[in-house]
PDB file of C-alpha atoms in Angstrom:
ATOM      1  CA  UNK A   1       0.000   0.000   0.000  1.00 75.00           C
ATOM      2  CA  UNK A   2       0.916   3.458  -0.871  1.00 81.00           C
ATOM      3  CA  UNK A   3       2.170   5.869   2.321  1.00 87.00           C
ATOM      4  CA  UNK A   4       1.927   9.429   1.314  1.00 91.00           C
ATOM      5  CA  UNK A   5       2.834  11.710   3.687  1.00 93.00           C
ATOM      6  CA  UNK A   6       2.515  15.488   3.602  1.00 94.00           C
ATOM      7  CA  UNK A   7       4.011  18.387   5.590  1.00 91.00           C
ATOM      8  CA  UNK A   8       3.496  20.749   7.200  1.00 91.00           C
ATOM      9  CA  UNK A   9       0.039  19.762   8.223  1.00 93.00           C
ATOM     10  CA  UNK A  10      -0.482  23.409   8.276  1.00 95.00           C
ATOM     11  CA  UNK A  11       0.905  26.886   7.080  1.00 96.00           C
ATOM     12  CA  UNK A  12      -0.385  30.539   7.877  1.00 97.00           C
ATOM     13  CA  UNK A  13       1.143  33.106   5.771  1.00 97.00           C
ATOM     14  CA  UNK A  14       0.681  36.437   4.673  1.00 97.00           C
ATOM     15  CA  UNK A  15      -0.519  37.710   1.391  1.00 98.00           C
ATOM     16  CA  UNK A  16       2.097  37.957  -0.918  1.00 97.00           C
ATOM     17  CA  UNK A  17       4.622  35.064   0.190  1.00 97.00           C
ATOM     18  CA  UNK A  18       6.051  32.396  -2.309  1.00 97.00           C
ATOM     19  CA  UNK A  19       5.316  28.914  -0.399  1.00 96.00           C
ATOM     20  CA  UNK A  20       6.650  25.420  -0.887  1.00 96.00           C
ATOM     21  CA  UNK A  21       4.371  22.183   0.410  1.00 96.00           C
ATOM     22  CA  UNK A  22       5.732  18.771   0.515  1.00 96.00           C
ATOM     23  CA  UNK A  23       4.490  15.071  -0.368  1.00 96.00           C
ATOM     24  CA  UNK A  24       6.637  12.227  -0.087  1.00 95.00           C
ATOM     25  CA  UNK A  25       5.695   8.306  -1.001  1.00 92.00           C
ATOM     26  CA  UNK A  26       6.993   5.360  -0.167  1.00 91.00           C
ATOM     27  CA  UNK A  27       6.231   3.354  -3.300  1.00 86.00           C
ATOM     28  CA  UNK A  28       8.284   4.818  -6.227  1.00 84.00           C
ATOM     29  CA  UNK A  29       6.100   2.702  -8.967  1.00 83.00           C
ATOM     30  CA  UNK A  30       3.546   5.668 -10.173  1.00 84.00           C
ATOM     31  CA  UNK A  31       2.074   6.780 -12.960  1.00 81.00           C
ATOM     32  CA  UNK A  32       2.037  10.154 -12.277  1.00 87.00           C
ATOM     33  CA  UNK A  33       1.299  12.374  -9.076  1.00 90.00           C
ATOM     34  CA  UNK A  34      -1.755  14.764  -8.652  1.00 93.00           C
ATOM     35  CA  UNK A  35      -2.243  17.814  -6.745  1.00 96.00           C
ATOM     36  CA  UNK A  36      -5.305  18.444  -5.511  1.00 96.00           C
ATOM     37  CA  UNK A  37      -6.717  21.116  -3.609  1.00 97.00           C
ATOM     38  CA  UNK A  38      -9.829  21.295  -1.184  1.00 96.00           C
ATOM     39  CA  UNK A  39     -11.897  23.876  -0.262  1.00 95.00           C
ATOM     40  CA  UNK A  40     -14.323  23.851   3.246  1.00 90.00           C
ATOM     41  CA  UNK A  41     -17.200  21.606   2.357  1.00 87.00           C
ATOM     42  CA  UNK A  42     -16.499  20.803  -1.423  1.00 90.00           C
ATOM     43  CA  UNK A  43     -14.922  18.433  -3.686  1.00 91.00           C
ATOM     44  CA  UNK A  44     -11.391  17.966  -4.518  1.00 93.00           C
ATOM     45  CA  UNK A  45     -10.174  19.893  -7.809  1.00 93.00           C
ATOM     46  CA  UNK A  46      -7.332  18.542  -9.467  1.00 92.00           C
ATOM     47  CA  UNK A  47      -4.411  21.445  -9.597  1.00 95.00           C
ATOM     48  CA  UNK A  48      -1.482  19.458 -11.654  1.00 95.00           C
ATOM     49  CA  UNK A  49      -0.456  16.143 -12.752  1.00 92.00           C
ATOM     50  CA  UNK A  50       2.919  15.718 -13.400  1.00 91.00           C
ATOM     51  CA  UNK A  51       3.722  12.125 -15.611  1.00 88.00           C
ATOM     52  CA  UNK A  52       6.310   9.773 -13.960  1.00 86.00           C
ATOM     53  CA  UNK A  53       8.864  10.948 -16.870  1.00 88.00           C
ATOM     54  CA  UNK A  54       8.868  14.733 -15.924  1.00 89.00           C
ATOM     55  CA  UNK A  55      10.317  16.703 -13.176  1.00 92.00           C
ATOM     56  CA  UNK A  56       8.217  19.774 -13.087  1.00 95.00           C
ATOM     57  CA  UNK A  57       4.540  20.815 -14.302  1.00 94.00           C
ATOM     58  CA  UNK A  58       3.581  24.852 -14.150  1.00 96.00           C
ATOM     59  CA  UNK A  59       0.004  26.352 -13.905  1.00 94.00           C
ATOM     60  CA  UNK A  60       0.294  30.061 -13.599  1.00 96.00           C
ATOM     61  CA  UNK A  61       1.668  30.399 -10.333  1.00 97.00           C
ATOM     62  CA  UNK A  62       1.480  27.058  -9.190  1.00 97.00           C
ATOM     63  CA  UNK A  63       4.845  24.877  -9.720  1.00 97.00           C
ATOM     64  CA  UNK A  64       4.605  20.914  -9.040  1.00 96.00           C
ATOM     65  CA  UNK A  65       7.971  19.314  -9.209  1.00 96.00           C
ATOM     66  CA  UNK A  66       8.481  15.327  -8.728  1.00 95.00           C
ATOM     67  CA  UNK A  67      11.809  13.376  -7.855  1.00 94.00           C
ATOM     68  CA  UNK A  68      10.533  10.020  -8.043  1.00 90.00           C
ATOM     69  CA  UNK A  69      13.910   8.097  -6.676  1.00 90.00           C
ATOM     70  CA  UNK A  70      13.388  10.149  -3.868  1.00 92.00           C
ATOM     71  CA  UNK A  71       9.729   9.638  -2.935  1.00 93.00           C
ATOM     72  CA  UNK A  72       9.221  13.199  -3.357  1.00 95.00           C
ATOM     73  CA  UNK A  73       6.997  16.212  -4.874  1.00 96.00           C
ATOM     74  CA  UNK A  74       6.487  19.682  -3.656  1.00 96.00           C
ATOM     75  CA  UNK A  75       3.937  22.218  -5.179  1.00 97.00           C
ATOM     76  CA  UNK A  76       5.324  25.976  -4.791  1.00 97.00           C
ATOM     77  CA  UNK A  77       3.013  28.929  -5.252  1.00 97.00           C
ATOM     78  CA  UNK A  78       4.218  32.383  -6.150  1.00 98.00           C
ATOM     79  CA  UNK A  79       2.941  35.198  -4.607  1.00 98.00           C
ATOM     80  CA  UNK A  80       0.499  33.555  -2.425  1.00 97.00           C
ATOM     81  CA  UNK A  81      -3.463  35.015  -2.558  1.00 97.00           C
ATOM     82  CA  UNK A  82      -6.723  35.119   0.177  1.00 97.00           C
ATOM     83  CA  UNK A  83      -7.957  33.238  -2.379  1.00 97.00           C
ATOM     84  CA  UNK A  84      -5.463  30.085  -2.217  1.00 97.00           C
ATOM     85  CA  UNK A  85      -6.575  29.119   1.089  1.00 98.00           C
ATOM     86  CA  UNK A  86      -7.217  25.724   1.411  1.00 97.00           C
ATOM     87  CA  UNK A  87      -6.675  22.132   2.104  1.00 96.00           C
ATOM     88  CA  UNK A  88      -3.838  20.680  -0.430  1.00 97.00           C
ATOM     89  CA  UNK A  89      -3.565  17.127  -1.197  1.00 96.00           C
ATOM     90  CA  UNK A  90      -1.256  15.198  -3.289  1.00 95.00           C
ATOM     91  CA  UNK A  91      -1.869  11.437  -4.742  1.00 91.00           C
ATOM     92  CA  UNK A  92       0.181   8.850  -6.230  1.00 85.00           C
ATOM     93  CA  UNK A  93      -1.925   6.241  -7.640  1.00 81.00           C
ATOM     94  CA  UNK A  94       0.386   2.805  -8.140  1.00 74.00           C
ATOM     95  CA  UNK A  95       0.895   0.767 -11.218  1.00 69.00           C
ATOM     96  CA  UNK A  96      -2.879  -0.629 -10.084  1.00 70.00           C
ATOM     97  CA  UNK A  97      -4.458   2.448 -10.572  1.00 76.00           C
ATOM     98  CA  UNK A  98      -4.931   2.790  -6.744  1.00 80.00           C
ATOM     99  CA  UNK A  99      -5.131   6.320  -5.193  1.00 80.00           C
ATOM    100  CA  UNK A 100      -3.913   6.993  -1.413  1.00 84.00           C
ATOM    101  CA  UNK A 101      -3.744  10.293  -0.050  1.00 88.00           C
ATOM    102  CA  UNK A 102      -2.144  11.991   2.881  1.00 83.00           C
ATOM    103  CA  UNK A 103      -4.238  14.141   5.049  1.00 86.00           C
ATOM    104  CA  UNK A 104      -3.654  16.915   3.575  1.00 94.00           C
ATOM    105  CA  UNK A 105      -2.059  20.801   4.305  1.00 96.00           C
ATOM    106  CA  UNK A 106      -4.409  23.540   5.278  1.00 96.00           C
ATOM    107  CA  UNK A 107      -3.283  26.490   4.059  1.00 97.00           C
ATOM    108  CA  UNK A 108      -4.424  29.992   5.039  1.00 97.00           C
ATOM    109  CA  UNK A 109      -3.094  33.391   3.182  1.00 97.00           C
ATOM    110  CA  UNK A 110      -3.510  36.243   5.482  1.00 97.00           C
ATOM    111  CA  UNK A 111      -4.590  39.312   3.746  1.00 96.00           C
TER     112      UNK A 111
ATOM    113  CA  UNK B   1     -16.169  20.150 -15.431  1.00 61.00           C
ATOM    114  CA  UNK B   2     -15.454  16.643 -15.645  1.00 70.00           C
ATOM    115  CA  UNK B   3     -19.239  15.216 -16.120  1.00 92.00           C
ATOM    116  CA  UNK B   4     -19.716  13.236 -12.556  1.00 95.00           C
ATOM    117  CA  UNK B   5     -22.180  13.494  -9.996  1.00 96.00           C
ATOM    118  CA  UNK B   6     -23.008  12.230  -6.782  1.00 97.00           C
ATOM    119  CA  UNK B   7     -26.079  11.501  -5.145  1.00 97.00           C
ATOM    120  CA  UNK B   8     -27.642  11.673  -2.876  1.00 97.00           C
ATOM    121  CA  UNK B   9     -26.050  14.458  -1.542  1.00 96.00           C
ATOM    122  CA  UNK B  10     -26.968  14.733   1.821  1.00 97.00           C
ATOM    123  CA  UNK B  11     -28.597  11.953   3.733  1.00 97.00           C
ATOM    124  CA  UNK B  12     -29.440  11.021   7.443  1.00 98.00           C
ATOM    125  CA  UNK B  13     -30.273   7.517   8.065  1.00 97.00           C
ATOM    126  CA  UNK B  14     -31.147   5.125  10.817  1.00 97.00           C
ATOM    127  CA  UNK B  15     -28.683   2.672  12.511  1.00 97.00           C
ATOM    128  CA  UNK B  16     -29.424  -1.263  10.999  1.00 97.00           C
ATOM    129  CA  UNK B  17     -30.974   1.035   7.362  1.00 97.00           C
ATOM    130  CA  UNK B  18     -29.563  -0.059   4.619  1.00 96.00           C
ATOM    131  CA  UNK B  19     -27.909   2.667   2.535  1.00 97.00           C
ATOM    132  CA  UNK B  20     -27.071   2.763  -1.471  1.00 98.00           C
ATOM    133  CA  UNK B  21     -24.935   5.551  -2.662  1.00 98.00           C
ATOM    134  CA  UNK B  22     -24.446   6.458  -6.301  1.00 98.00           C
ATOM    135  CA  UNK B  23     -22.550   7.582  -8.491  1.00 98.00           C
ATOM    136  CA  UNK B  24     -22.709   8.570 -12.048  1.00 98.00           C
ATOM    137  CA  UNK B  25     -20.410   9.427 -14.836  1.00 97.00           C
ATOM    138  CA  UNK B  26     -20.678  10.864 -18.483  1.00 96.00           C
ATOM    139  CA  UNK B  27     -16.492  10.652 -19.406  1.00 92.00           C
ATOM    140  CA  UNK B  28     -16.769   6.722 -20.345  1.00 92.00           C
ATOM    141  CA  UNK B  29     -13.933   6.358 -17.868  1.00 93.00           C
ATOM    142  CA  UNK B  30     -12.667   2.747 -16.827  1.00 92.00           C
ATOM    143  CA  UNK B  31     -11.808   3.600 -12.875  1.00 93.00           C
ATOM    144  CA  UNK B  32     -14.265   4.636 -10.506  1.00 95.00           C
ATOM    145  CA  UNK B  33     -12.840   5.065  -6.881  1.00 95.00           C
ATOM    146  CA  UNK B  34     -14.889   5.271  -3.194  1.00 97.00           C
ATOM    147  CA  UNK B  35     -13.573   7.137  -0.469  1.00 96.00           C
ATOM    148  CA  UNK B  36     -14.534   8.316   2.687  1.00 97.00           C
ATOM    149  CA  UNK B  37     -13.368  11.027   4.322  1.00 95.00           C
ATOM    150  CA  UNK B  38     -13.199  11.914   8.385  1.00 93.00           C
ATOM    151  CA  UNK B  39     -10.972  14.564  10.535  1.00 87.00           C
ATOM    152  CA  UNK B  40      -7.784  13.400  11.140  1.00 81.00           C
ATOM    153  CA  UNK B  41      -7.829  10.365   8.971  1.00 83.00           C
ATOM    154  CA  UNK B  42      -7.743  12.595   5.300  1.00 84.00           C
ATOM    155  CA  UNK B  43      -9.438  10.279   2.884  1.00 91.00           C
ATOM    156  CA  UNK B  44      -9.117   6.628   2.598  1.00 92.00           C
ATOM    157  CA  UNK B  45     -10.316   4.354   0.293  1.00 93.00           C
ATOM    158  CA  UNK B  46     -13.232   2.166   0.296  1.00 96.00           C
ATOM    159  CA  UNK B  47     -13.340  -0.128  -3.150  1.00 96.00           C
ATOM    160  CA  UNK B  48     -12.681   0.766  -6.470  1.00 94.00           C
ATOM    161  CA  UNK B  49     -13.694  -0.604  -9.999  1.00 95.00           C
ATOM    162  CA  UNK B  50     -11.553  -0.558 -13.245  1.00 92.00           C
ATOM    163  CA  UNK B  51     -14.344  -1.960 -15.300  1.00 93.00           C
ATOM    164  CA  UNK B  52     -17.803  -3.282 -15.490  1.00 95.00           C
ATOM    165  CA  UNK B  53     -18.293  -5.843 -12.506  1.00 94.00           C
ATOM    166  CA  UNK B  54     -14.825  -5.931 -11.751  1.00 95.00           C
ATOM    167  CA  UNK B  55     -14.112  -4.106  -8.428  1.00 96.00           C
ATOM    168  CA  UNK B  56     -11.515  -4.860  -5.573  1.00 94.00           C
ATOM    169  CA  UNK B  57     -11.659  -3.639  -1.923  1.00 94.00           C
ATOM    170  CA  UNK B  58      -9.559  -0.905  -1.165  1.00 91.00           C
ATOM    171  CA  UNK B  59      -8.214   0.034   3.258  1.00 89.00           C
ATOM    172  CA  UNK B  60     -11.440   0.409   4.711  1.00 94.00           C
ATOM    173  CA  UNK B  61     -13.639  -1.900   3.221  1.00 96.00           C
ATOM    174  CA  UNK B  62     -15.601  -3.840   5.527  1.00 96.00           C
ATOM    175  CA  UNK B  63     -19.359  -2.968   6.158  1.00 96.00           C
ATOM    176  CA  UNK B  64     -19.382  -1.867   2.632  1.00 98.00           C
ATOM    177  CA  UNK B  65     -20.142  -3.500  -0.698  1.00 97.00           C
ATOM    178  CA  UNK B  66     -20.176  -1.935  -4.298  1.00 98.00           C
ATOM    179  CA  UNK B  67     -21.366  -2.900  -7.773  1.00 98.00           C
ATOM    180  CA  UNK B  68     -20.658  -1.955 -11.400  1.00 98.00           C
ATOM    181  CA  UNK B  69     -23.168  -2.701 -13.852  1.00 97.00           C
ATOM    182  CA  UNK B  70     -22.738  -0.108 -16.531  1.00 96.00           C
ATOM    183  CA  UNK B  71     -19.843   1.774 -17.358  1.00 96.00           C
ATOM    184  CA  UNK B  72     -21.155   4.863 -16.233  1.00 97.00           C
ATOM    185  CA  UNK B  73     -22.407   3.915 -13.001  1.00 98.00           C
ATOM    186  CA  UNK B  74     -20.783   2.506  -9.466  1.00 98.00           C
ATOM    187  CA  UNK B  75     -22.981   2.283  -6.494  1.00 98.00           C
ATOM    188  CA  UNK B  76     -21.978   2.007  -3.009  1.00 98.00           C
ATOM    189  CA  UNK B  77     -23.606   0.119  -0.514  1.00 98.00           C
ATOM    190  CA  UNK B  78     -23.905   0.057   3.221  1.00 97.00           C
ATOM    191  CA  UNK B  79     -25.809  -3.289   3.777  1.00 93.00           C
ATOM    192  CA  UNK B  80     -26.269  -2.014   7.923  1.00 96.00           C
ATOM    193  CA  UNK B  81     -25.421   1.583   8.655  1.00 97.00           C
ATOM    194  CA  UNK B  82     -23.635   2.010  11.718  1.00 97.00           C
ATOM    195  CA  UNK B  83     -22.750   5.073  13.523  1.00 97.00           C
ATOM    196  CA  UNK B  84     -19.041   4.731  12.431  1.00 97.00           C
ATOM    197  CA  UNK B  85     -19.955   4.906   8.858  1.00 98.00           C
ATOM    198  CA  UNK B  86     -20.718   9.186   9.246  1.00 98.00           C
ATOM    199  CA  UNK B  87     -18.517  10.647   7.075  1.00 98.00           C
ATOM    200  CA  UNK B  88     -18.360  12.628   3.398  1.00 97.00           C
ATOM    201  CA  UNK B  89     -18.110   9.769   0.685  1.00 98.00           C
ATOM    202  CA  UNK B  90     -16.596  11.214  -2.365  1.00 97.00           C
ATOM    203  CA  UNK B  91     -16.338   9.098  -5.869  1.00 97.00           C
ATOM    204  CA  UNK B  92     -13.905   9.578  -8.145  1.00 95.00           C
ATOM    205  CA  UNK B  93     -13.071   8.777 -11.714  1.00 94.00           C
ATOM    206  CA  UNK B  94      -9.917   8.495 -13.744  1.00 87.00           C
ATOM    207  CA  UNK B  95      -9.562   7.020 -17.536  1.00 79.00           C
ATOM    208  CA  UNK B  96      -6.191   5.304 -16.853  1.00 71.00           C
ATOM    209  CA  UNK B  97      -2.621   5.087 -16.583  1.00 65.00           C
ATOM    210  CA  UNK B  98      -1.576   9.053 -17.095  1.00 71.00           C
ATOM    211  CA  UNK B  99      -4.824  11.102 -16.969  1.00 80.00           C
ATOM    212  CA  UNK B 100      -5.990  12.888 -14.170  1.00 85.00           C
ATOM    213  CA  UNK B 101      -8.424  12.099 -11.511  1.00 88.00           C
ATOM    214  CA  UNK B 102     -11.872  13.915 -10.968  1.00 91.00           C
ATOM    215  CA  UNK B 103     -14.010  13.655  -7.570  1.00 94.00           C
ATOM    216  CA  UNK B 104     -17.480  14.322  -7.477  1.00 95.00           C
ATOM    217  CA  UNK B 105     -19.002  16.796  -4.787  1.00 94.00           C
ATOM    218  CA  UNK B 106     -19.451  14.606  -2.084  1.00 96.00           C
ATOM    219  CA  UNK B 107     -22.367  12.734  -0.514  1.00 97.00           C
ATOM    220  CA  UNK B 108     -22.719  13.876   3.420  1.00 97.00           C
ATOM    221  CA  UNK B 109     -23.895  10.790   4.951  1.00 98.00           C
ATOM    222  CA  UNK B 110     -24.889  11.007   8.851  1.00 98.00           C
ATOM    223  CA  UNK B 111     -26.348   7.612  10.719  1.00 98.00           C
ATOM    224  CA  UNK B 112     -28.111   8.117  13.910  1.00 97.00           C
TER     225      UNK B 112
END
């Protein structure tokens, strides 16, 4: 089974700051690795996907990189927003197509 | 928007009810994925299916079943609610291999 662990657990900062939030995995057979985020009562929405061959995917000001020898991903966001707070999850699903999540980072921006 | 959707979405039930969850997808994908999700646990999953009538249990699968008849549908059962079964059950679907994942919005599910 697929460990994913994500830290910190949670991070306050204010408006403006570039942030970096961390996944690591213990089984280095993936597809690909998702990040999702989650906001207070909703549904997850997927942010990036990077494939098992890359290193880095960009979305505006969201940056996903993956070392996959390492167990590792981080997501950095430029210039953080109000609007960005929320719950961030990453996923590795396996070779069997299973998805296992961590719990998760809240984040809050402060305006 | 990915085409999925859950439903019910909000439901309070009886302890010993049975309890059917559904739900329903318009991308033709293969995988269809049940979680749960509670405080402090993040979300775990239930069973998944990567076809029609092929499913497998996934880390928390006892007290639940789940069935696959159609491609674009993959019910969840809880044959006797219990009390430890409250929790937001989200479905998810994925076409395969390197495509991404979609959720639904979540069914709210509260036994009492």
């Amino acid at each position: 089974k697929q460990e994913v662990t994500q830290i910190p657990a949670a991070l306050s900062v204010p408006e403006g700051e570039n942030l970096v939030l961390n996944c690591s995995f213990t089984d280095s057979a993936i597809y690909n690795l998702q990040w999702f985020r989650q906001d207070p009562g909703k549904g997850l929405t997927s942010l990036l996907l990077i494939q098992s061959s890359q290193r880095e995917q960009t979305s505006g000001r969201l940056n996903a990189s993956l070392d996959k020898s390492s167990g590792r991903s981080t997501l950095y966001i430029a210039a953080s927003q109000p609007g960005d707070s929320a719950t961030y999850l990453c996923a590795a699903p396996n070779t069997g197509n299973q998805f296992y999540f961590g719990t998760g980072t809240s984040l809050t921006v402060i305006p | 928007d990915a085409g999925i959707t859950q439903s019910p979405r909000h439901k309070v039930t009886e302890t010993g009810t049975p309890v059917t969850l559904r739900c329903h997808q318009t991308e033709n994908h293969r995988y269809m994925y049940w979680y749960r999700q509670d405080p402090g646990h993040g979300l775990r999953l239930i069973h998944y299916s990567y076809g029609v009538k092929d499913t497998d249990k996934g880390e928390v699968s006892d007290g639940y079943s789940v069935s696959r008849s159609k491609t674009e549908d993959f019910l969840l059962t809880l044959e006797s609610a219990t009390s430890s079964q409250t929790s937001v059950y989200f479905c998810a679907i994925l076409g395969g291999g390197n495509t991404e994942a979609f959720f639904g919005q979540g069914t709210r599910l509260t036994v009492v």
